[in-house]
mmCIF file of C-alpha atoms in Angstrom:
data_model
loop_
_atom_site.group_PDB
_atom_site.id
_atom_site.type_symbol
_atom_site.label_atom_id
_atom_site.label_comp_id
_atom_site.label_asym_id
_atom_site.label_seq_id
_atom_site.Cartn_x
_atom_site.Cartn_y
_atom_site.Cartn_z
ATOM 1 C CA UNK X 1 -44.245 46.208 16.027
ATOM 2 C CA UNK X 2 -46.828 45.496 13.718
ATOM 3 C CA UNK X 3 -44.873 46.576 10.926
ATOM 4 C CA UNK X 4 -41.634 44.578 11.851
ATOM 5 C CA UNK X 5 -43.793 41.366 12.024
ATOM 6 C CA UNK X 6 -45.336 41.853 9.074
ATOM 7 C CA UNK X 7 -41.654 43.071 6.794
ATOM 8 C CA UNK X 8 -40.053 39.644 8.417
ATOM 9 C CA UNK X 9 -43.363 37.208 7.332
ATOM 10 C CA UNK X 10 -43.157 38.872 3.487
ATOM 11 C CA UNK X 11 -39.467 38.454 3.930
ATOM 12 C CA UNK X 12 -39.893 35.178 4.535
ATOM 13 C CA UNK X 13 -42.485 34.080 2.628
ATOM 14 C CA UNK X 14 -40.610 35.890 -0.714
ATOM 15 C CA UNK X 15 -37.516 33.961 -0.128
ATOM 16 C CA UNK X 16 -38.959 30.644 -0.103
ATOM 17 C CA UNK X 17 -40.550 31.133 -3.168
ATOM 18 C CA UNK X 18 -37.556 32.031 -5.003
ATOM 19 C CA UNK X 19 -36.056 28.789 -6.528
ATOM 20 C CA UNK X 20 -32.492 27.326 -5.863
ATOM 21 C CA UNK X 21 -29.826 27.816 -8.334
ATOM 22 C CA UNK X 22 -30.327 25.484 -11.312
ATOM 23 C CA UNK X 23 -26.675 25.781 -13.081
ATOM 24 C CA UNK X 24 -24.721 23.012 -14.118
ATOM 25 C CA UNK X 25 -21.520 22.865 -12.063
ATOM 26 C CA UNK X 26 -19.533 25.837 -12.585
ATOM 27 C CA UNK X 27 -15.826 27.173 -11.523
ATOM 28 C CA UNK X 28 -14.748 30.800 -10.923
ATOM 29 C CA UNK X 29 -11.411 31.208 -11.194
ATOM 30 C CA UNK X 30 -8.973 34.150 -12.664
ATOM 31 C CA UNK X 31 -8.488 31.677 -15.921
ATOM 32 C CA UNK X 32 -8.774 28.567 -17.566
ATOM 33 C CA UNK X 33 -10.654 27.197 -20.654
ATOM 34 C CA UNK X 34 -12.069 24.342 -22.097
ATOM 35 C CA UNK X 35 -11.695 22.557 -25.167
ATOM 36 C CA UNK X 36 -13.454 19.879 -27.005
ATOM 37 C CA UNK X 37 -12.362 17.347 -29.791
ATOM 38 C CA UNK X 38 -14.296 14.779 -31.402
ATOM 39 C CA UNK X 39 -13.123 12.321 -28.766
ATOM 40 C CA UNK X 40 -11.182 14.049 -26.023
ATOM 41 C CA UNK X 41 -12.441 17.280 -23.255
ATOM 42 C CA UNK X 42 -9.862 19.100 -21.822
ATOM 43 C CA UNK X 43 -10.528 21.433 -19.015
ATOM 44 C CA UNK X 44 -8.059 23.556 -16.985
ATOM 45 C CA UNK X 45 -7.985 26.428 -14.737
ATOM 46 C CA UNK X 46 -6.192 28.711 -12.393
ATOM 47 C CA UNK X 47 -6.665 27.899 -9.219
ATOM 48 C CA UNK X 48 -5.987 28.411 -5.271
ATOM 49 C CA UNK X 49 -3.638 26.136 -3.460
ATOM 50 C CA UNK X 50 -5.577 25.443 -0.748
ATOM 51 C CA UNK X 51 -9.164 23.366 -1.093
ATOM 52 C CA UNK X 52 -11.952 22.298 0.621
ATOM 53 C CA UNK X 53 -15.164 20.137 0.127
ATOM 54 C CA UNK X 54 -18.558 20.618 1.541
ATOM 55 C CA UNK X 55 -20.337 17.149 1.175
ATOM 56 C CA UNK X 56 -24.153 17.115 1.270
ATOM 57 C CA UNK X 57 -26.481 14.503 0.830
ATOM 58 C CA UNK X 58 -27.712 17.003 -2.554
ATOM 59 C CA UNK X 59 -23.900 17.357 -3.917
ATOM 60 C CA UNK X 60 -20.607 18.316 -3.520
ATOM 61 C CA UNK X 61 -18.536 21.609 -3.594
ATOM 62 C CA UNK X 62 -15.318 21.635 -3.795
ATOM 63 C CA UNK X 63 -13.110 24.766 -3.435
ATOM 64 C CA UNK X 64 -9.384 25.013 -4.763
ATOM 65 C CA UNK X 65 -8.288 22.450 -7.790
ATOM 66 C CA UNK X 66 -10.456 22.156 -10.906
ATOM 67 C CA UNK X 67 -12.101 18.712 -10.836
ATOM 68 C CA UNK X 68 -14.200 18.661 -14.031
ATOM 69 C CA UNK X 69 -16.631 15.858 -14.837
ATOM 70 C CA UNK X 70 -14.343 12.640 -15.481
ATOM 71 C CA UNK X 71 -15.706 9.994 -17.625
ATOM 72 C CA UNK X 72 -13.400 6.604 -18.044
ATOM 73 C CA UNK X 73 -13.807 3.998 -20.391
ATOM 74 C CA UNK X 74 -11.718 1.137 -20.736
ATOM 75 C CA UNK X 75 -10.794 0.937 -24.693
ATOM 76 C CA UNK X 76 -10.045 -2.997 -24.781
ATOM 77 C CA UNK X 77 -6.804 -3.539 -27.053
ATOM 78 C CA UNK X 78 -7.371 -6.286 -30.348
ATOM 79 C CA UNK X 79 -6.550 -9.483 -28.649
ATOM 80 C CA UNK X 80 -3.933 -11.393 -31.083
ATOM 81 C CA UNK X 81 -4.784 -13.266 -33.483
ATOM 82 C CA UNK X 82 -1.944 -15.417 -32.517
ATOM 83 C CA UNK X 83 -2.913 -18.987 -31.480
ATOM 84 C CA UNK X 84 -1.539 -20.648 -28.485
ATOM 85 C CA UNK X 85 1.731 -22.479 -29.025
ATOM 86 C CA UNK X 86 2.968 -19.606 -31.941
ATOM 87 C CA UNK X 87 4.844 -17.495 -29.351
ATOM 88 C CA UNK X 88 5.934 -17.709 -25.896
ATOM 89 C CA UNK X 89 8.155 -15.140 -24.171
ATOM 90 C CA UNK X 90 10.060 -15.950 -21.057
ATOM 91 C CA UNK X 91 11.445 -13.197 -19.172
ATOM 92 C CA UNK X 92 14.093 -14.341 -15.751
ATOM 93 C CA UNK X 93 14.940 -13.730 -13.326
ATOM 94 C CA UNK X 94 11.810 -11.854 -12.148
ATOM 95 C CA UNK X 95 12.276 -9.556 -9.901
ATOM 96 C CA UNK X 96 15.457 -8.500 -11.232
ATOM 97 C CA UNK X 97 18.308 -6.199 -10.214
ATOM 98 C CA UNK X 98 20.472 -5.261 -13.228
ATOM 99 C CA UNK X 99 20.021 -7.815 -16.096
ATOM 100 C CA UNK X 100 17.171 -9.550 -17.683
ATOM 101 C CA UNK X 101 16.899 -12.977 -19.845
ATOM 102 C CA UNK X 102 14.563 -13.046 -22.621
ATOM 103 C CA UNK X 103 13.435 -16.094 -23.832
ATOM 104 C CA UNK X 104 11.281 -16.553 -27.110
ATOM 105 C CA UNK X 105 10.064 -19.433 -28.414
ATOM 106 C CA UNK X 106 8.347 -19.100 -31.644
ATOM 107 C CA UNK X 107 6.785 -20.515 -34.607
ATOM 108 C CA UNK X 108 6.642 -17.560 -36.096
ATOM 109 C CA UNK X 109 8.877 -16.157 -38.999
ATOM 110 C CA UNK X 110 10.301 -12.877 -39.267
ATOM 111 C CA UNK X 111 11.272 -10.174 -35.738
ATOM 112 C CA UNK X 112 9.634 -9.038 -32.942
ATOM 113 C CA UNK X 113 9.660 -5.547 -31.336
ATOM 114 C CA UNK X 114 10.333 -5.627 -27.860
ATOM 115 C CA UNK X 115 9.617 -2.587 -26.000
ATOM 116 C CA UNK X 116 9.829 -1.721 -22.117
ATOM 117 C CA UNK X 117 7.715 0.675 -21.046
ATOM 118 C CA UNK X 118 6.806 2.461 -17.532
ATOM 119 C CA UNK X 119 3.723 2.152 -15.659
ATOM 120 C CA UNK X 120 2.506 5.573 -17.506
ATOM 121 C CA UNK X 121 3.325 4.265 -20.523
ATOM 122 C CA UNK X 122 6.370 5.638 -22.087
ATOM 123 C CA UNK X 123 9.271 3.646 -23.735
ATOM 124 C CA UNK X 124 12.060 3.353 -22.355
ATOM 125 C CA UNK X 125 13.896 0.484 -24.240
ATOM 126 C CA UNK X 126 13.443 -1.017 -27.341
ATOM 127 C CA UNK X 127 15.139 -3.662 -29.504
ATOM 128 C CA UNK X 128 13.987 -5.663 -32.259
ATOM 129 C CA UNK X 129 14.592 -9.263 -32.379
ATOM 130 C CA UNK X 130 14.377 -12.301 -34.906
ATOM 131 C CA UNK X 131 11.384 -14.530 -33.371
ATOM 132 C CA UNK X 132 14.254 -17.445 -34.150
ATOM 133 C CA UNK X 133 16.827 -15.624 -32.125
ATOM 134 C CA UNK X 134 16.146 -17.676 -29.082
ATOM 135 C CA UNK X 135 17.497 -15.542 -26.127
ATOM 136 C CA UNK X 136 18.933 -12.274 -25.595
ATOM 137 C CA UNK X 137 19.831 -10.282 -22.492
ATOM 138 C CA UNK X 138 19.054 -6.741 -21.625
ATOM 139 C CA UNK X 139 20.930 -4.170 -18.888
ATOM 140 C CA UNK X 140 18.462 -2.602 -16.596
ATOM 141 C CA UNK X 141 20.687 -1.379 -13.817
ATOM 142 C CA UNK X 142 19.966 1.864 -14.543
ATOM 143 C CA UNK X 143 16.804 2.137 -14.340
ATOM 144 C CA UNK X 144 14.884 2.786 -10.889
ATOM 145 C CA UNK X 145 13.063 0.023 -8.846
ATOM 146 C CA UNK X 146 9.673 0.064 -10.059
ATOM 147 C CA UNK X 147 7.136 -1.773 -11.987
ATOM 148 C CA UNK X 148 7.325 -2.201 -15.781
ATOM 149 C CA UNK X 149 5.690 -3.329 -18.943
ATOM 150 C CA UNK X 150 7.988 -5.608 -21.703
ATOM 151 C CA UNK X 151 5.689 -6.039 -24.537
ATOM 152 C CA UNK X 152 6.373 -7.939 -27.543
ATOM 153 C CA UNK X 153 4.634 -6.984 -30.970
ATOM 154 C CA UNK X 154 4.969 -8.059 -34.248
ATOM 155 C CA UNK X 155 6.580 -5.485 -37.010
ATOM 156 C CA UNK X 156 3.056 -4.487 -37.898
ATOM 157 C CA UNK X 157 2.287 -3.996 -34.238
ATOM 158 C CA UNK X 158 0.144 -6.298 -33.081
ATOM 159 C CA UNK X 159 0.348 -7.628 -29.907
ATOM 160 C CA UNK X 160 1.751 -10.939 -29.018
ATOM 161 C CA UNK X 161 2.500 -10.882 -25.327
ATOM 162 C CA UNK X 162 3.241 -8.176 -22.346
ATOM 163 C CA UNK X 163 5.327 -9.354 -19.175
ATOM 164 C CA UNK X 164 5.104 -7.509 -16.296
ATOM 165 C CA UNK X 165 8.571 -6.774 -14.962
ATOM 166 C CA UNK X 166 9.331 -5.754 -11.523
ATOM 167 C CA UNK X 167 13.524 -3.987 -10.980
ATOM 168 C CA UNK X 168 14.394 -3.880 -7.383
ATOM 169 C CA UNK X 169 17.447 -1.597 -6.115
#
């Protein structure tokens, strides 16, 4: 009996003694890889497609999809160096179902490109247009009800002005 007590204290007393794990966070998985640019980290894996987190006042574990580190930073566009009263864009009716009205009033010489983009990002129109053009009308009825981005730059690419358009069905 004497024995058993005394295997169970050392027991005891040896694994408290041993530190916790110190790694950085970690994933096992049957693949993945990560790469590094000079301003971009891409890291992917292989992974289950079931999960589930164990939340702890120390940290988090979370078992099935890779989530890395993610760092955001908002990267602030050049404002335009246009001043107020150069260019206006007005863009009717808005919402809109198939058709939109684009209005520009400019003091500007020379065309603008006009782009329509998604809310990821991609183009899905574009059209350039003299800034002394005045109006011209564009067919969206194909195009799915959602919320999109109709930028006007100059032919260098700077900015002038971004309307947010919403298409309803």
């Amino acid at each position: 009996m004497r024995k058993a007590l005394f295997l169970s204290l050392s027991l005891c007393v040896l694994t408290a003694a041993i530190p916790a794990q110190g790694q950085p966070f970690s994933v096992l998985s049957p693949g993945g890889a990560t790469w590094k640019g000079a301003e971009i980290s891409l890291d992917w894996t292989l992974g289950e497609p079931a999960i589930q987190t164990l939340s702890t006042p120390t940290g988090q574990l979370a078992e099935g999809f890779h989530q890395p580190i993610l760092s955001l930073e908002k990267v602030p566009e050049k404002a335009p160096e246009i001043r107020p009263g150069q260019f206006q864009a007005f863009v009717s009716p808005n919402p809109a179902r198939s058709f939109l009205s684009i209005r520009i009033e400019s003091s500007l010489e020379g065309n603008a490109v006009i782009g329509l983009l998604d809310f990821q990002g991609r183009p899905l129109k574009r059209a350039t247009a003299s800034l002394s053009q005045g109006c011209l009308e564009w067919d969206i009825n194909t195009l799915p009800a959602a919320v999109y981005n109709l930028s006007f730059r100059t032919q260098e690419g700077e900015l002038l002005q971004t309307v947010k358009v919403v298409k309803m069905d």
